[in-house]
mmCIF file with all atom_site columns, C-alpha atoms and ligand atoms in Angstrom:
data_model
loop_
_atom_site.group_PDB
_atom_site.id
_atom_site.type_symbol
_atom_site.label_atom_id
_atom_site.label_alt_id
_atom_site.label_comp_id
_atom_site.label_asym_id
_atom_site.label_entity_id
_atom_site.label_seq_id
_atom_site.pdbx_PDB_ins_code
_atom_site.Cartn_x
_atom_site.Cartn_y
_atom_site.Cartn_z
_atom_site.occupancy
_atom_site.B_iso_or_equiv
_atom_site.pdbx_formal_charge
_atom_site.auth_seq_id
_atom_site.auth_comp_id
_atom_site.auth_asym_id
_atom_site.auth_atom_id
_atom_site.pdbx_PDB_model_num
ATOM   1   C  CA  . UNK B 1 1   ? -22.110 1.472   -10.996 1.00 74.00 ? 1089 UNK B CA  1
ATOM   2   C  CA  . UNK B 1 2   ? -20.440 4.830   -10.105 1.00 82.00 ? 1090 UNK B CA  1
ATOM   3   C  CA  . UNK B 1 3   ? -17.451 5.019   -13.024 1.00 81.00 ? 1091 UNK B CA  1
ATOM   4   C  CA  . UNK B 1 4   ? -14.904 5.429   -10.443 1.00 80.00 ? 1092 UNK B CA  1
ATOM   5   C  CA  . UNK B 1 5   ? -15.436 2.456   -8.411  1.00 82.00 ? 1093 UNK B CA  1
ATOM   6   C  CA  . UNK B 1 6   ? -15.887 0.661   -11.941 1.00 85.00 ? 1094 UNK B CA  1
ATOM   7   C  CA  . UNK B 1 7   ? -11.811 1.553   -12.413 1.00 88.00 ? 1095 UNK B CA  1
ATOM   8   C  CA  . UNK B 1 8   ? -10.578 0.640   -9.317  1.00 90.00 ? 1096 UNK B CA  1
ATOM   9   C  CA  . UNK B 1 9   ? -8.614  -2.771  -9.115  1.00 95.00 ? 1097 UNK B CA  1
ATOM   10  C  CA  . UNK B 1 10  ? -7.197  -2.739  -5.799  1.00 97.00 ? 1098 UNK B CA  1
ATOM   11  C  CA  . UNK B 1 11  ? -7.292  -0.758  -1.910  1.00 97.00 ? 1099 UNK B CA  1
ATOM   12  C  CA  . UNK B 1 12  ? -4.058  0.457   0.027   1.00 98.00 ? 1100 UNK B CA  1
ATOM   13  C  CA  . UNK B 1 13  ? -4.840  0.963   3.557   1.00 98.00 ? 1101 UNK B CA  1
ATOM   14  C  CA  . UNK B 1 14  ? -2.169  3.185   5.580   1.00 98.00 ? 1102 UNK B CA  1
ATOM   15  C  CA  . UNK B 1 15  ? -2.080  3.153   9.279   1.00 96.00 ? 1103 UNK B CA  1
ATOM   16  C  CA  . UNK B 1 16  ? -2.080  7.177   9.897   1.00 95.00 ? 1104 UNK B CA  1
ATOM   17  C  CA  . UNK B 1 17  ? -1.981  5.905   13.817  1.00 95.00 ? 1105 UNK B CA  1
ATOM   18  C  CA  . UNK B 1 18  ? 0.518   7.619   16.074  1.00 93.00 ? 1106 UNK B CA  1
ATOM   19  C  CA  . UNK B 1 19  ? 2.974   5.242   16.228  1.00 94.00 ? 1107 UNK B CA  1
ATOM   20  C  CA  . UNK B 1 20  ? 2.978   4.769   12.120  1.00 94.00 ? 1108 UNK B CA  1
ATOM   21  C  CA  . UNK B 1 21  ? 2.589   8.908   11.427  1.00 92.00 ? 1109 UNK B CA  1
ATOM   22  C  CA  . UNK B 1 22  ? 5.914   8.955   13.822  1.00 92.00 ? 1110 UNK B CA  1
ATOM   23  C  CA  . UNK B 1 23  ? 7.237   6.760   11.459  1.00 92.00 ? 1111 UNK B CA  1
ATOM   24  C  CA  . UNK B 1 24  ? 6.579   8.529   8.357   1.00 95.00 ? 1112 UNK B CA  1
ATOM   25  C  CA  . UNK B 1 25  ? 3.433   6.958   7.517   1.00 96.00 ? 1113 UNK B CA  1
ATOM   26  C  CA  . UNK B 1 26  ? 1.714   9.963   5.616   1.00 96.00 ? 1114 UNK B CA  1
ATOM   27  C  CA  . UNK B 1 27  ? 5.377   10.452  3.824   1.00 97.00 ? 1115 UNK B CA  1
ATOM   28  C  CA  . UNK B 1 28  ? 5.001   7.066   2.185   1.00 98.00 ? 1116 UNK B CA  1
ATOM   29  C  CA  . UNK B 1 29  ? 1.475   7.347   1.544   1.00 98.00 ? 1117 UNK B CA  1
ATOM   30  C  CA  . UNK B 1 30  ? 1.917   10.470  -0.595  1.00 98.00 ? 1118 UNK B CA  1
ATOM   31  C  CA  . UNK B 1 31  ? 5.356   8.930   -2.388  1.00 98.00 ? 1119 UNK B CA  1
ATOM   32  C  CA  . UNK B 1 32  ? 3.270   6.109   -3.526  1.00 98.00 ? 1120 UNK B CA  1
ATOM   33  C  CA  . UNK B 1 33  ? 0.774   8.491   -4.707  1.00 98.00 ? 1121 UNK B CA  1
ATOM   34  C  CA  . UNK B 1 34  ? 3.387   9.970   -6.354  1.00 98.00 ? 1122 UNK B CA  1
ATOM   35  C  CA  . UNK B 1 35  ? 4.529   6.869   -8.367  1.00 98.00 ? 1123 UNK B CA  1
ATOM   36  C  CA  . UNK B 1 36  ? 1.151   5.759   -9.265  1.00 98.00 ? 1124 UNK B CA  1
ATOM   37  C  CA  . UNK B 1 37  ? 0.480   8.908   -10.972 1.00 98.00 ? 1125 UNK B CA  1
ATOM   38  C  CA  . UNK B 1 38  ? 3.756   8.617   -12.968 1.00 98.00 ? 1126 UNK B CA  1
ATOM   39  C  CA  . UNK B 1 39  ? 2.624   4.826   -13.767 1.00 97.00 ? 1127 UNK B CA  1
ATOM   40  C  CA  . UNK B 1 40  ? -0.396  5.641   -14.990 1.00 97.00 ? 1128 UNK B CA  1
ATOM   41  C  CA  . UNK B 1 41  ? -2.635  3.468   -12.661 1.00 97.00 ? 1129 UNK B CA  1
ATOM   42  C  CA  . UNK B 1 42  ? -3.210  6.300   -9.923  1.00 96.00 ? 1130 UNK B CA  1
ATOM   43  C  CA  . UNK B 1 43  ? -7.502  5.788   -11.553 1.00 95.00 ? 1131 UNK B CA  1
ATOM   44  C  CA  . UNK B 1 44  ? -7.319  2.216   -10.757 1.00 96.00 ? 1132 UNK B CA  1
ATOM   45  C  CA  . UNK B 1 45  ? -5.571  2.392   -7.033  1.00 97.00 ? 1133 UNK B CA  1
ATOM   46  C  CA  . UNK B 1 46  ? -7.241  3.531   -3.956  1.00 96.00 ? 1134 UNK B CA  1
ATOM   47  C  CA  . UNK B 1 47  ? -5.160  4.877   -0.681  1.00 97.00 ? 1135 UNK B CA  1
ATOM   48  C  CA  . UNK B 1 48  ? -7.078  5.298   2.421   1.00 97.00 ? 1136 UNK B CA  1
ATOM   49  C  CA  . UNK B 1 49  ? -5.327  5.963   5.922   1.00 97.00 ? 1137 UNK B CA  1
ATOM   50  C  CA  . UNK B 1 50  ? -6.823  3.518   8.618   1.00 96.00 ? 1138 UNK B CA  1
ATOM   51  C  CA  . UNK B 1 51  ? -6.392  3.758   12.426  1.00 96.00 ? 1139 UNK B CA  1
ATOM   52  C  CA  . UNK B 1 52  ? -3.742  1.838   14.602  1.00 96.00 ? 1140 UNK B CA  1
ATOM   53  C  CA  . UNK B 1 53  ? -3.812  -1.992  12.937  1.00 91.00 ? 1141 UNK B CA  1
ATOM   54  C  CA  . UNK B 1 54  ? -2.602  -3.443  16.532  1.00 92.00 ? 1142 UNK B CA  1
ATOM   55  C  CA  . UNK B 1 55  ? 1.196   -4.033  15.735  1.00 90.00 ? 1143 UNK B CA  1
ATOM   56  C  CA  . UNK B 1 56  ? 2.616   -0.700  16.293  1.00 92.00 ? 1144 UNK B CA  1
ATOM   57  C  CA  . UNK B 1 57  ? 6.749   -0.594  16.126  1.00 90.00 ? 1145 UNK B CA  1
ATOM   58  C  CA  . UNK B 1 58  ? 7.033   -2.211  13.297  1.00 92.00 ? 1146 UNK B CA  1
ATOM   59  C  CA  . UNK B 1 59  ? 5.266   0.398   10.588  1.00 93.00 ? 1147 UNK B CA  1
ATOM   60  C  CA  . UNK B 1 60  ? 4.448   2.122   8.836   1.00 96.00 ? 1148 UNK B CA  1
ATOM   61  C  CA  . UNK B 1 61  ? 2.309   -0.705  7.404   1.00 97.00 ? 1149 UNK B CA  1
ATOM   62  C  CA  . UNK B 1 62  ? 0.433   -0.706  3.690   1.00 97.00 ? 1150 UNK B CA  1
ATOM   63  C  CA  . UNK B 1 63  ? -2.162  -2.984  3.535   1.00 97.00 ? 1151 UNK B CA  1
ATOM   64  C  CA  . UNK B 1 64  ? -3.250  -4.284  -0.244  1.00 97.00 ? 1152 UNK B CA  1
ATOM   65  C  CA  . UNK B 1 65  ? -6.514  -5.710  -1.266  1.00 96.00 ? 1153 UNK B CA  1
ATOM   66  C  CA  . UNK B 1 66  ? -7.796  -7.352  -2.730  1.00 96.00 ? 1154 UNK B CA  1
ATOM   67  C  CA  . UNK B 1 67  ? -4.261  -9.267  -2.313  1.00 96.00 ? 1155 UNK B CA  1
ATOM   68  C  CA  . UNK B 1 68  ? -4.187  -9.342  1.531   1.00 96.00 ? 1156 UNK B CA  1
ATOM   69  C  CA  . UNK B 1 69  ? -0.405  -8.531  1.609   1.00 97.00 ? 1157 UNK B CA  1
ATOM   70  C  CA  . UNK B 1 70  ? 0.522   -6.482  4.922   1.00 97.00 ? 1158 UNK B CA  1
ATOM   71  C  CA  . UNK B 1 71  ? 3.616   -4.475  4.135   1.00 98.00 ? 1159 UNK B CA  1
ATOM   72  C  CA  . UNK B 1 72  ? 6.066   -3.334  6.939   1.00 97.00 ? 1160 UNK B CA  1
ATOM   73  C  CA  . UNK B 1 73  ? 9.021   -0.809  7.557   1.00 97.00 ? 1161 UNK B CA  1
ATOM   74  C  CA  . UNK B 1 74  ? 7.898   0.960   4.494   1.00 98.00 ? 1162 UNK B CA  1
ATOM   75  C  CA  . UNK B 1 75  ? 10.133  3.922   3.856   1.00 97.00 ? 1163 UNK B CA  1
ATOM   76  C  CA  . UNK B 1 76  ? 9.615   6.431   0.927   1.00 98.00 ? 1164 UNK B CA  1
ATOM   77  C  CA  . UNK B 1 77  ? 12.147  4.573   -1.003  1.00 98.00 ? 1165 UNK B CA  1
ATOM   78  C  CA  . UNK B 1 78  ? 10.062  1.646   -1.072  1.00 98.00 ? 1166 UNK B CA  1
ATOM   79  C  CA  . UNK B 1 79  ? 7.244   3.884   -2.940  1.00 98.00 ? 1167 UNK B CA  1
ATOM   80  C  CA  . UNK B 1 80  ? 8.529   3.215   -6.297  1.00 98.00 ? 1168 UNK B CA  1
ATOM   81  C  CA  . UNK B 1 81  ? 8.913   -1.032  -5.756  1.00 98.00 ? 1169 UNK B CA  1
ATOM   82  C  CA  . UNK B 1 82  ? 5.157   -1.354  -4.739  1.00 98.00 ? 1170 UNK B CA  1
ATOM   83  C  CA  . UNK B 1 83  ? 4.015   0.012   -7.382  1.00 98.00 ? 1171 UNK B CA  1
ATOM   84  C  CA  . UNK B 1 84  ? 6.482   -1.595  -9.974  1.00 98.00 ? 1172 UNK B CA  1
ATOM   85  C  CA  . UNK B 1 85  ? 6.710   -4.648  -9.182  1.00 98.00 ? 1173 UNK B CA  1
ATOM   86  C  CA  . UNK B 1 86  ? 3.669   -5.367  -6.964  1.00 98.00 ? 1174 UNK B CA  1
ATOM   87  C  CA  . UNK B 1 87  ? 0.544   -2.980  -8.721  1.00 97.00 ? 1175 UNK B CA  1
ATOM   88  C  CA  . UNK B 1 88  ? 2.107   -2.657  -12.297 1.00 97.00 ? 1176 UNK B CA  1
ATOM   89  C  CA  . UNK B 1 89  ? 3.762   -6.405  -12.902 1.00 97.00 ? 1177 UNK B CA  1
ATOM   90  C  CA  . UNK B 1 90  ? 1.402   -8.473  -10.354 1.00 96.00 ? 1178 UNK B CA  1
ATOM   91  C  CA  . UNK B 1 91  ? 4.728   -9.574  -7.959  1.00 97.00 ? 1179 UNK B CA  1
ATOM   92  C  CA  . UNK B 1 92  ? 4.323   -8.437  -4.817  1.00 97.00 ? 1180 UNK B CA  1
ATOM   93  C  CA  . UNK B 1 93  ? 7.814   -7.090  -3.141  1.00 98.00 ? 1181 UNK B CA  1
ATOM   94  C  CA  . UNK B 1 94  ? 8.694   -10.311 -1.042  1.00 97.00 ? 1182 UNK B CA  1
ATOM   95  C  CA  . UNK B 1 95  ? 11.523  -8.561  1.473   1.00 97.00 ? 1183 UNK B CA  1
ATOM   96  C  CA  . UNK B 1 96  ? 8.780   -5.833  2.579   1.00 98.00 ? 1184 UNK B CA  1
ATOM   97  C  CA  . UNK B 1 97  ? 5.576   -8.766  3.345   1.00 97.00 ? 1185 UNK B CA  1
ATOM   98  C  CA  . UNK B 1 98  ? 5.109   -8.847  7.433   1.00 96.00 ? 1186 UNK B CA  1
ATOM   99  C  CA  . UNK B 1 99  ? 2.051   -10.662 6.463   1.00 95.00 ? 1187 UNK B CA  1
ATOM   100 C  CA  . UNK B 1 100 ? -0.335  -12.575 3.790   1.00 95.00 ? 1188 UNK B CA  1
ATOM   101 C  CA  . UNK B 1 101 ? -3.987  -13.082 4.176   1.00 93.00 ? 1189 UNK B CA  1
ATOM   102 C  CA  . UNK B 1 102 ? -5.090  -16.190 2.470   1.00 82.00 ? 1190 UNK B CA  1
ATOM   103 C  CA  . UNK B 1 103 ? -8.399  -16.566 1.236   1.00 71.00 ? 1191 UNK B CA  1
ATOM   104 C  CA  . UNK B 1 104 ? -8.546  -20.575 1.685   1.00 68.00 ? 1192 UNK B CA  1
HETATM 105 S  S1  . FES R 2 .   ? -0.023  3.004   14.949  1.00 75.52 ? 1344 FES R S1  1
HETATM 106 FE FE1 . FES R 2 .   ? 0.190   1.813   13.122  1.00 75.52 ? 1344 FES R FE1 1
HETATM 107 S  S2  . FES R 2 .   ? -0.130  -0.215  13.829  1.00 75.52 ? 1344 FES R S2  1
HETATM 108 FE FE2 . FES R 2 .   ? -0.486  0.981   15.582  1.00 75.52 ? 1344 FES R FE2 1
#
């Protein structure tokens, strides 16, 4: 298996629609970026932008999987918090979940 894909441990997807790029989208993206790298993990994350995810107004969304959390109204300030509490210490950051997908 290709070494890389060995690492990873979870997917962010970023809507990099219209709506969530108005929004800042892309800002967040590269602040979380920013905080994985400074965590250590950045090897073992993946961030991918996505198109629209259907519930535009209410971005920019993260999505994380293998988790199935949908994050909403991220700003930049909420970079830090994701990747604290949800990536580094396993809790994801309850106030900023629109949505969870369960697997049951
Ligand atoms: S543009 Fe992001 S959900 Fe539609």
């Amino acid at each position: 298996m290709n070494m890389r894909l060995k690492a990873m441990k979870k997917h962010i997807f970023f809507c990099g629609s219209e709506h969530c790029e108005g929004q800042e989208s892309s800002e967040v993206m590269e602040a979380v970026k920013e905080k994985l790298v400074e965590a250590g993990i950045h090897k073992e994350i993946k961030l991918s932008k996505t198109n629209c995810l259907g519930l535009c107004g209410n971005g920019p969304f993260a999505l994380v999987y293998p988790d199935g959390i949908w994050y909403y109204n991220l700003t930049t300030d909420d970079a830090e918090r994701i990747v604290m509490e949800h990536l580094v210490n396993n809790e994801p950051v309850e106030e900023l979940i629109m949505h969870r997908i369960s697997a049951t």
